[in-house]
CSV table of N, CA and C in Angstrom, one decimal:
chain,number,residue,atom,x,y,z
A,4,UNK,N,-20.2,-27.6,-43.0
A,4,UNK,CA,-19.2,-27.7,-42.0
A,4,UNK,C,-17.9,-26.9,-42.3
A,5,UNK,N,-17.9,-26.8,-43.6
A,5,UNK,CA,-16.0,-25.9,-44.1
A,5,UNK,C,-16.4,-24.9,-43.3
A,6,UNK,N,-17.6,-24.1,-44.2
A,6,UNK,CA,-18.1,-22.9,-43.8
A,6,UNK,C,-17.5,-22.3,-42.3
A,7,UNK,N,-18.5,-23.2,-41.8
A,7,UNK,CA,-18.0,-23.1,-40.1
A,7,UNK,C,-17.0,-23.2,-39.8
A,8,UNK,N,-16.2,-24.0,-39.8
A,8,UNK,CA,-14.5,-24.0,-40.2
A,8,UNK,C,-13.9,-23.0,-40.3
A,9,UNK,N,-14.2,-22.4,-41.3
A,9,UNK,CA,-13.6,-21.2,-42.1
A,9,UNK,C,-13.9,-20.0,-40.9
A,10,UNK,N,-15.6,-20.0,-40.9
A,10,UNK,CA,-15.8,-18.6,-40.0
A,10,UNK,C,-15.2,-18.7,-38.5
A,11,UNK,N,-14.9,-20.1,-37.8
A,11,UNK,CA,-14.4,-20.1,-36.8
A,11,UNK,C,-13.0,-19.7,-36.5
A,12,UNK,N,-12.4,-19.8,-37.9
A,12,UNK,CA,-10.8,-19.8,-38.4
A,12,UNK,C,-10.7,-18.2,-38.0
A,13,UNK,N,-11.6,-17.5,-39.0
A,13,UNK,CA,-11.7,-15.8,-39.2
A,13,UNK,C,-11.8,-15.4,-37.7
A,14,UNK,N,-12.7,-16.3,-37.1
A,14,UNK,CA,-13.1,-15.5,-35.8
A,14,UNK,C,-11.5,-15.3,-35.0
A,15,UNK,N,-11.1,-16.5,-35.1
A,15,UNK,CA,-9.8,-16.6,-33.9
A,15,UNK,C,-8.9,-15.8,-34.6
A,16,UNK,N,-8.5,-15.7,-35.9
A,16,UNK,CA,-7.6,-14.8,-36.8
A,16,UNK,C,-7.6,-13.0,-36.0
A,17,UNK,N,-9.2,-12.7,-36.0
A,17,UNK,CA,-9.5,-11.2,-35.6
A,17,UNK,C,-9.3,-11.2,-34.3
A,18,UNK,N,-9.8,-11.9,-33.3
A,18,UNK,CA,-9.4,-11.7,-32.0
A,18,UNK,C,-8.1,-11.9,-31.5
A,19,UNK,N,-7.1,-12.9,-32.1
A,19,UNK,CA,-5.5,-12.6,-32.4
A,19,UNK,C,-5.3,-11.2,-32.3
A,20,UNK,N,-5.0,-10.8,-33.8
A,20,UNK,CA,-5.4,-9.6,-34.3
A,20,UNK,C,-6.0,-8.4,-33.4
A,21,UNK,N,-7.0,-8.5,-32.6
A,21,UNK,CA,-7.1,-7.3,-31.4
A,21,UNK,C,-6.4,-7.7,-30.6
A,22,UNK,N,-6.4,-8.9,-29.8
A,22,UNK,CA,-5.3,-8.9,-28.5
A,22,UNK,C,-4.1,-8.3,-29.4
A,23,UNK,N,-3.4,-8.9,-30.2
A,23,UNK,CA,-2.0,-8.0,-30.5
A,23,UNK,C,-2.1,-6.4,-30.5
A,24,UNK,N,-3.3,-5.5,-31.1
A,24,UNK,CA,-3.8,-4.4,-31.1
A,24,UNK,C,-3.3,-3.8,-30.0
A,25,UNK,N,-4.7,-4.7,-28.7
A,25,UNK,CA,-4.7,-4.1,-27.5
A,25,UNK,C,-3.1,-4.3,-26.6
A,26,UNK,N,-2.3,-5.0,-26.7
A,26,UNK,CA,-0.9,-5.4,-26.1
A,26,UNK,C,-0.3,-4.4,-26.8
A,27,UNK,N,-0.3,-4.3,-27.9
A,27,UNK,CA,0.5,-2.7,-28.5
A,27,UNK,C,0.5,-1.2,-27.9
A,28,UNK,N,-1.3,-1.3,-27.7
A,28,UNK,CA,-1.6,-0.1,-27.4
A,28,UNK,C,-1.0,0.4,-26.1
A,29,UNK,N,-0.9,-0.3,-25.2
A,29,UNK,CA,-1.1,-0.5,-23.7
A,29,UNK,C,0.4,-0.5,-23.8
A,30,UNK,N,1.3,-1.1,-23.9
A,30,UNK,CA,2.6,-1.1,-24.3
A,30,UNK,C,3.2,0.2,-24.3
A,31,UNK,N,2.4,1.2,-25.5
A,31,UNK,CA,2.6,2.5,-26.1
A,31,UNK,C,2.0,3.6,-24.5
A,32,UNK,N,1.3,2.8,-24.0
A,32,UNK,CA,0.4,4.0,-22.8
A,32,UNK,C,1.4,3.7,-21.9
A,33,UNK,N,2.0,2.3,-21.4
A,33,UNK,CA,3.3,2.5,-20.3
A,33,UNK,C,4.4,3.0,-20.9
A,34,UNK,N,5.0,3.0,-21.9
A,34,UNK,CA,6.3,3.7,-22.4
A,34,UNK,C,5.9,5.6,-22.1
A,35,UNK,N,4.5,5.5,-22.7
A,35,UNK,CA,4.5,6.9,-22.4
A,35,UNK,C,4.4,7.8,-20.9
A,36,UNK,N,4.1,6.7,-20.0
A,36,UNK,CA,3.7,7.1,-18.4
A,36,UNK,C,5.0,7.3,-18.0
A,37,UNK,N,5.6,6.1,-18.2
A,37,UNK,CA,7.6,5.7,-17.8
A,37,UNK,C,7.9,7.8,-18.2
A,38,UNK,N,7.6,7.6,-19.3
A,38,UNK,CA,8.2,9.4,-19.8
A,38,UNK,C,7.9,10.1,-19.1
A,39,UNK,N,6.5,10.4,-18.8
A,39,UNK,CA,5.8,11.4,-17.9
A,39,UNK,C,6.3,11.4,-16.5
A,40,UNK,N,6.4,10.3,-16.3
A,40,UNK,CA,7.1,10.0,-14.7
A,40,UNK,C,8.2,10.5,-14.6
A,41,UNK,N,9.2,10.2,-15.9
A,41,UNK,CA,11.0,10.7,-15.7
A,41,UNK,C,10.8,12.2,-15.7
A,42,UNK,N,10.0,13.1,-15.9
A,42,UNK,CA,9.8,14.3,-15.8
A,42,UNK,C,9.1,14.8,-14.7
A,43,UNK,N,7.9,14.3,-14.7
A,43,UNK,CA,8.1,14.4,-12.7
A,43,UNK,C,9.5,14.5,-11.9
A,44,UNK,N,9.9,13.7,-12.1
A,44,UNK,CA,11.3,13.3,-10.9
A,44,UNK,C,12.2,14.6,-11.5
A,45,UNK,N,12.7,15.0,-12.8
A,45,UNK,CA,13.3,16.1,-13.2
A,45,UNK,C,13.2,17.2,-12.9
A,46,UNK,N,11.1,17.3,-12.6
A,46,UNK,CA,11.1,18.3,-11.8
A,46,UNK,C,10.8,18.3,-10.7
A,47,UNK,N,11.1,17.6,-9.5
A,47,UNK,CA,11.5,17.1,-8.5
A,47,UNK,C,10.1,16.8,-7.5
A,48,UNK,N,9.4,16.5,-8.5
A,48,UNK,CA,7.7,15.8,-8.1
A,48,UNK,C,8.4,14.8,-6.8
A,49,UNK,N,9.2,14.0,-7.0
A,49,UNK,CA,9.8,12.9,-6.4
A,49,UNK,C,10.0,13.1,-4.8
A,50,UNK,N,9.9,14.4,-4.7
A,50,UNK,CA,10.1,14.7,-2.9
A,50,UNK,C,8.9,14.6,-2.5
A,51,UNK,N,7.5,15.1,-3.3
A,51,UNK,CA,6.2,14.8,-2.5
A,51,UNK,C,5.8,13.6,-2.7
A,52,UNK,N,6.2,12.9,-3.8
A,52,UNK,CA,5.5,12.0,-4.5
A,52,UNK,C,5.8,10.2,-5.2
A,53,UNK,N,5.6,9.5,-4.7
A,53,UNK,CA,5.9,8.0,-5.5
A,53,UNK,C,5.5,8.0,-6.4
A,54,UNK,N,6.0,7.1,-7.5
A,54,UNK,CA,4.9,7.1,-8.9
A,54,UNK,C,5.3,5.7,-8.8
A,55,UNK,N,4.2,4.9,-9.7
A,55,UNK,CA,4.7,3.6,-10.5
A,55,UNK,C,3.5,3.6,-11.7
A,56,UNK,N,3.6,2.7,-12.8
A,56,UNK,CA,2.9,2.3,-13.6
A,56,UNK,C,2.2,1.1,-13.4
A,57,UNK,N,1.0,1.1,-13.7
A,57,UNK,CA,-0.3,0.0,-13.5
A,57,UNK,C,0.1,-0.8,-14.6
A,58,UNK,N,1.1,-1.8,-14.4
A,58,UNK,CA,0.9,-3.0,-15.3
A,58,UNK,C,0.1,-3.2,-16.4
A,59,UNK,N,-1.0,-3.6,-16.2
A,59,UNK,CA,-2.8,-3.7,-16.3
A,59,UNK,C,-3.3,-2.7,-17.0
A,60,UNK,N,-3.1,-1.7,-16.9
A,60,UNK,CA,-3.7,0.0,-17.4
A,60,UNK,C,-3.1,0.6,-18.2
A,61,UNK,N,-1.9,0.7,-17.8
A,61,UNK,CA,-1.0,1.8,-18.2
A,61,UNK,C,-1.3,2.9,-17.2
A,62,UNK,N,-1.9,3.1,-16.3
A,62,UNK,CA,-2.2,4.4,-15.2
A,62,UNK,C,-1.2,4.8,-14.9
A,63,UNK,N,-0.8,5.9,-14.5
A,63,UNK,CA,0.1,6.3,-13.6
A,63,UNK,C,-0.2,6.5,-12.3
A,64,UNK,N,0.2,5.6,-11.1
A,64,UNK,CA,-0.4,5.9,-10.0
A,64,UNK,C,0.6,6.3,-9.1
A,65,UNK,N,0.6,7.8,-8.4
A,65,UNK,CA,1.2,8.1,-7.6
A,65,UNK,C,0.0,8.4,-6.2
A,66,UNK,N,1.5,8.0,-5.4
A,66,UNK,CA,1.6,8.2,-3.7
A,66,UNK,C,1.7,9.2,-3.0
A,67,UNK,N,1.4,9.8,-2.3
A,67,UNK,CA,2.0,10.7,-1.6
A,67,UNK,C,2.7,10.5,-0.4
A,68,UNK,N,3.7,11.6,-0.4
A,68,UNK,CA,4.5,11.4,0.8
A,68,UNK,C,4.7,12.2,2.0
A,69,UNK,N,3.3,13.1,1.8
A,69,UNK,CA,3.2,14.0,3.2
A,69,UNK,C,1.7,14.4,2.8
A,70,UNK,N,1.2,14.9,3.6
A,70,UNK,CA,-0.2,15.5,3.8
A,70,UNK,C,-0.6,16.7,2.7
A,71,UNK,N,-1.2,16.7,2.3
A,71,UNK,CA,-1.8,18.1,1.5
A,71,UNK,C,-3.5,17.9,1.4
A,72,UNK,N,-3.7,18.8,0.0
A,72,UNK,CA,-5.2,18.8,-0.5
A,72,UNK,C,-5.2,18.2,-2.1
A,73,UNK,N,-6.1,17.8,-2.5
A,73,UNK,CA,-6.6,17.7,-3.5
A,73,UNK,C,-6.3,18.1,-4.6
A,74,UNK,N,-6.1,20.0,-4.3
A,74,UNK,CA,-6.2,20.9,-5.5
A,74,UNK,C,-4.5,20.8,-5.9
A,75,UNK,N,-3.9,20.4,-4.5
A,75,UNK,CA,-2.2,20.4,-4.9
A,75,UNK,C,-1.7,19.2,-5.9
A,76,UNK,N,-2.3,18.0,-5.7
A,76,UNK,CA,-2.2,17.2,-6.6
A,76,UNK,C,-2.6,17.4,-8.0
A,77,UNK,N,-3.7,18.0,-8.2
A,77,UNK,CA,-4.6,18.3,-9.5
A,77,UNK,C,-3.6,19.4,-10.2
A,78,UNK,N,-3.1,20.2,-9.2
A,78,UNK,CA,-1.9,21.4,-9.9
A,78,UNK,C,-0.9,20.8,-10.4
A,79,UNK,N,-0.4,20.1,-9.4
A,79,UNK,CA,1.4,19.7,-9.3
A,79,UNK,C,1.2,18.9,-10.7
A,80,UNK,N,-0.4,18.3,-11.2
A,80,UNK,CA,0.0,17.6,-12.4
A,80,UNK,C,-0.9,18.1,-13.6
A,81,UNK,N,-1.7,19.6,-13.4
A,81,UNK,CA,-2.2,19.9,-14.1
A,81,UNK,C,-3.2,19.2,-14.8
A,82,UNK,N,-4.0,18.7,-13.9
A,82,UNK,CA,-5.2,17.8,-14.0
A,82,UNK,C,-6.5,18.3,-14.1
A,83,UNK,N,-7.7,18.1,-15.2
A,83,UNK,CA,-8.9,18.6,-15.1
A,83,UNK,C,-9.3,18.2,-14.3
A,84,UNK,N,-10.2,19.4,-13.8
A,84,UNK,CA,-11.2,19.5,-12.3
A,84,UNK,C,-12.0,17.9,-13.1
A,85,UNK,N,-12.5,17.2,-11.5
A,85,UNK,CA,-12.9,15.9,-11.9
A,85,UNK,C,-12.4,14.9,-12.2
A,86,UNK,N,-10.9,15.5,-12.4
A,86,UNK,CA,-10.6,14.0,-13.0
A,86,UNK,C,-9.7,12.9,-12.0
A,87,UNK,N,-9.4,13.5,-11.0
A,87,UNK,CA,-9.2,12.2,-10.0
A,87,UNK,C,-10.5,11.6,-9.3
A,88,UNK,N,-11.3,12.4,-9.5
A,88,UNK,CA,-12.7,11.5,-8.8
A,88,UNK,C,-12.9,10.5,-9.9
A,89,UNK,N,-12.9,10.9,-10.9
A,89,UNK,CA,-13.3,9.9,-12.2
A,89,UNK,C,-12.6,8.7,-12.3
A,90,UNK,N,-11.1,8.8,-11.9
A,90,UNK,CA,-10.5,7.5,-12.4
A,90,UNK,C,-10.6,6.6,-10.9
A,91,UNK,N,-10.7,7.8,-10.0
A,91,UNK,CA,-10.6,6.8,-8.3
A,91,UNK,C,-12.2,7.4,-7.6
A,92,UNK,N,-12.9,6.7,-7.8
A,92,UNK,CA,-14.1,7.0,-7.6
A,92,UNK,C,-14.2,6.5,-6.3
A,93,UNK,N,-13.0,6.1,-5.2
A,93,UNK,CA,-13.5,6.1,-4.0
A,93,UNK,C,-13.0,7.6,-3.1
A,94,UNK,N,-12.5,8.0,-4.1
A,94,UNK,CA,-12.4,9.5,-3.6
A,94,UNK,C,-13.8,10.0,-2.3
A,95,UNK,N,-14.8,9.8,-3.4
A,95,UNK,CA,-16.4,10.4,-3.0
A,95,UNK,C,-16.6,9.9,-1.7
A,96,UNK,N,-15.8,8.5,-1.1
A,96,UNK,CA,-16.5,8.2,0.3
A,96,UNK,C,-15.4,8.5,1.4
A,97,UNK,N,-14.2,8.5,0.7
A,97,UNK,CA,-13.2,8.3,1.6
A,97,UNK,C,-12.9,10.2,2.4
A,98,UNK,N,-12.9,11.3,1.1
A,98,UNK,CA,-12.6,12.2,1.8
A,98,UNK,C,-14.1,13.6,1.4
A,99,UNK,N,-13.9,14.4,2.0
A,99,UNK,CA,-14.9,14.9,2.3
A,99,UNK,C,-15.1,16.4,1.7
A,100,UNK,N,-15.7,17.4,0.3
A,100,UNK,CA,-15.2,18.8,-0.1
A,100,UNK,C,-15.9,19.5,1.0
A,101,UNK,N,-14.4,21.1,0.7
A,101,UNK,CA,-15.5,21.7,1.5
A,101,UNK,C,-16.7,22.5,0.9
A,102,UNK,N,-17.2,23.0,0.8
A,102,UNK,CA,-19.0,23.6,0.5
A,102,UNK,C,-18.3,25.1,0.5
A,103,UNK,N,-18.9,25.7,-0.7
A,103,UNK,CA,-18.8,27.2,-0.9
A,103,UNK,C,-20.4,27.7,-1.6
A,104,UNK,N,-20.4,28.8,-1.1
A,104,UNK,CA,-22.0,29.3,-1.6
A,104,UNK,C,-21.1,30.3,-2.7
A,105,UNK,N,-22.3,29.6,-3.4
A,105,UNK,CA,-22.4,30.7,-5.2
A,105,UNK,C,-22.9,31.6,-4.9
A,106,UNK,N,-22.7,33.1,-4.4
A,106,UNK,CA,-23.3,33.9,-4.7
A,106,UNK,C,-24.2,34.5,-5.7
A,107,UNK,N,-23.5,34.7,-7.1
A,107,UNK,CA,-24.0,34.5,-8.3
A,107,UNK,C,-25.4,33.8,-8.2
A,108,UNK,N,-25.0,32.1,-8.2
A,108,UNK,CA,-26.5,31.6,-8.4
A,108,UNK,C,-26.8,31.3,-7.1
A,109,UNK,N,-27.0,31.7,-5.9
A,109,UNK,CA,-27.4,31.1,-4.6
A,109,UNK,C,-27.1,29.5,-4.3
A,110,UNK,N,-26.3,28.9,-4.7
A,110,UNK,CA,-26.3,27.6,-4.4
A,110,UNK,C,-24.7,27.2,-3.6
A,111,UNK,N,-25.0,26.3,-2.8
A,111,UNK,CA,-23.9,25.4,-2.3
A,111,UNK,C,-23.0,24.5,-3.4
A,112,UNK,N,-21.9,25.2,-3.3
A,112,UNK,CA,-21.1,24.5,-4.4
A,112,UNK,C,-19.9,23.8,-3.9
A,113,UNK,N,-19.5,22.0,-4.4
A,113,UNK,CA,-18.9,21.5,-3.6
A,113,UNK,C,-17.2,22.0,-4.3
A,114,UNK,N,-16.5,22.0,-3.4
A,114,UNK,CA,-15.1,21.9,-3.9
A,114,UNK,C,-14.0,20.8,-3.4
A,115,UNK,N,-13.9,20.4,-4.3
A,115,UNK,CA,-13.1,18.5,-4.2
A,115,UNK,C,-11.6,19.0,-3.9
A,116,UNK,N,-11.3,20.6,-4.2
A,116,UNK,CA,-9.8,20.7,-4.2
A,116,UNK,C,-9.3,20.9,-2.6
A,117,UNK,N,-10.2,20.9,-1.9
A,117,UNK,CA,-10.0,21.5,-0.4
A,117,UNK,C,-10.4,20.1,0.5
A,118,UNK,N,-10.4,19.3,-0.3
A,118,UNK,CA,-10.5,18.1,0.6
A,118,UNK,C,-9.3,17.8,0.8
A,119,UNK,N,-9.1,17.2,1.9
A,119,UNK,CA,-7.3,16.9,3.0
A,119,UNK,C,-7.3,15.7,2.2
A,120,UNK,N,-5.4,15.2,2.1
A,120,UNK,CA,-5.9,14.1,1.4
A,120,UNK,C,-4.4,13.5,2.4
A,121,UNK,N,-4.3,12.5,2.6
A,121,UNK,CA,-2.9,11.9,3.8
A,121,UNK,C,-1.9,11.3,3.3
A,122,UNK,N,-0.9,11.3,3.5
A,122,UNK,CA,0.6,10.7,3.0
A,122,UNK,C,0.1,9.1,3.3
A,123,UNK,N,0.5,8.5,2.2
A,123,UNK,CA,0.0,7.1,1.8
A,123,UNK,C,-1.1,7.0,0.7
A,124,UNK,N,-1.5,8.1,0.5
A,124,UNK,CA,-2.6,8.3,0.0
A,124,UNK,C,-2.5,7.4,-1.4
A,125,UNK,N,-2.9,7.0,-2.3
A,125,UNK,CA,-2.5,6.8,-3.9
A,125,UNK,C,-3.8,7.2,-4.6
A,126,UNK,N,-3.3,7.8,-6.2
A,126,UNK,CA,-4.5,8.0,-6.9
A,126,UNK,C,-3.8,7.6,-8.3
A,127,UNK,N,-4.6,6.9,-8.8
A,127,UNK,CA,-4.8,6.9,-10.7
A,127,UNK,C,-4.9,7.8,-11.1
A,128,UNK,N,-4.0,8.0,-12.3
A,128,UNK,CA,-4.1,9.3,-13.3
A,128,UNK,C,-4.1,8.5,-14.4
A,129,UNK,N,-4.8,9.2,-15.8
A,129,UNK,CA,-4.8,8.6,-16.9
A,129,UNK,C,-3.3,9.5,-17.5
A,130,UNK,N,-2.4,9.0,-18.2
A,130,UNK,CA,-1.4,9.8,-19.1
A,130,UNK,C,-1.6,10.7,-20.0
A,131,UNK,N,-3.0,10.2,-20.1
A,131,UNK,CA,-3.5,11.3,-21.4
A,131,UNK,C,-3.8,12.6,-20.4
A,132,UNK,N,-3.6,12.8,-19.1
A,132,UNK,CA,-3.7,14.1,-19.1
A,132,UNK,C,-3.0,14.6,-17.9
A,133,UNK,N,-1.8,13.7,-17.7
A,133,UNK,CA,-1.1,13.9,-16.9
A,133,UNK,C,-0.1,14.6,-17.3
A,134,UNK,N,0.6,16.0,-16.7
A,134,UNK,CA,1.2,17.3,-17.2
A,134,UNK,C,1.8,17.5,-16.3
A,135,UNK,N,3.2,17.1,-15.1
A,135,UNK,CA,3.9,17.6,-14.4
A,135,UNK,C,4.3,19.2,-14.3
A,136,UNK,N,3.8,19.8,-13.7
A,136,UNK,CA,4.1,21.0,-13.2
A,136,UNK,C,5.7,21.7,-12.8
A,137,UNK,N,6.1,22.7,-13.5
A,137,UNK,CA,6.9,23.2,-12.9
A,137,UNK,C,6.7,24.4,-11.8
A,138,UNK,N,5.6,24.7,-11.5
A,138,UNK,CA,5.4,25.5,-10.9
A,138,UNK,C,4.8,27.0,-11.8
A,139,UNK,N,4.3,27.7,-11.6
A,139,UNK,CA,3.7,28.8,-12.6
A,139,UNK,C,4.6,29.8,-13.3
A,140,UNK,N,6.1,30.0,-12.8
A,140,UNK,CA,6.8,30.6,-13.9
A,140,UNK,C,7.1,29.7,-15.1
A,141,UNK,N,7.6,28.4,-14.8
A,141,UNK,CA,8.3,27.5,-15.4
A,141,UNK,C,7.2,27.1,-16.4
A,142,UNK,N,5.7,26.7,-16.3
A,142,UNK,CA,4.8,26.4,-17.0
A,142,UNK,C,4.0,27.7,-17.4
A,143,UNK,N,4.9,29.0,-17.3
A,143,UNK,CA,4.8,29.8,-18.4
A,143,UNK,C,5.4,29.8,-19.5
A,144,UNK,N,6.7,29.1,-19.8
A,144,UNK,CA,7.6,29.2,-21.1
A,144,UNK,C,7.2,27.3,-21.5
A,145,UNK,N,6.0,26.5,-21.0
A,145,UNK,CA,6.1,25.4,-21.2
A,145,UNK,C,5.3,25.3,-22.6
């Protein structure tokens, strides 16, 4: 019975021990979104865009505040292709790519950046790869 005692002791000790981990880590991913975001607004993301931070996540989830596409959000934050489908996977039902033929290989190829997307809109971004845009001269000397 110590035994068990003891190993139950260890158990609760490690899982302490990760909750504190995980409450640090997450802690460390919203201090760093908070940053990413004040740079947005610096470069004046703020006129197309709401931001807030996901409690829960650490995401950064911005709004939009007028109508565009897809590819302007993916620019304005320098996002790999894919990666808002990935974190908001209701992208796939809600809006629609348009279709380009591959010359090259003969095939129908979808493009997610030409899908319309509407003011109110919100999407998740992870911070790890969220990169506010200054626009192409300015994210030449970046």
């Amino acid at each position: 019975k110590d035994i068990e005692a003891y190993e139950n002791q260890q158990y609760l000790l490690s899982e302490q021990k990760l909750a504190a981990e995980r409450k640090r880590n997450l802690n460390k991913k919203i201090d760093i979104a908070n940053t990413l975001i004040q740079k947005a607004k610096e470069l004046e993301h703020d006129k197309s865009y709401t931001f807030k931070v996901d409690k829960k996540t650490g995401d950064i989830i911005v709004t939009l505040k007028k109508d565009m596409e897809l590819g302007d959000v993916r620019s304005d934050f320098r996002l790999p292709k894919g990666h808002l489908r990935s974190m908001n996977p209701e992208i796939t039902k809600k809006y629609k790519p348009s279709t380009m033929f591959n010359l090259d290989e003969g095939i129908r190829v979808s493009d997610w950046d030409n899908a319309d997307v509407k003011k109110g809109d919100s999407f998740k971004i992870s911070p790890d790869v969220f990169k506010p845009s200054g626009g192409f001269w300015k994210d030449l000397f970046d």
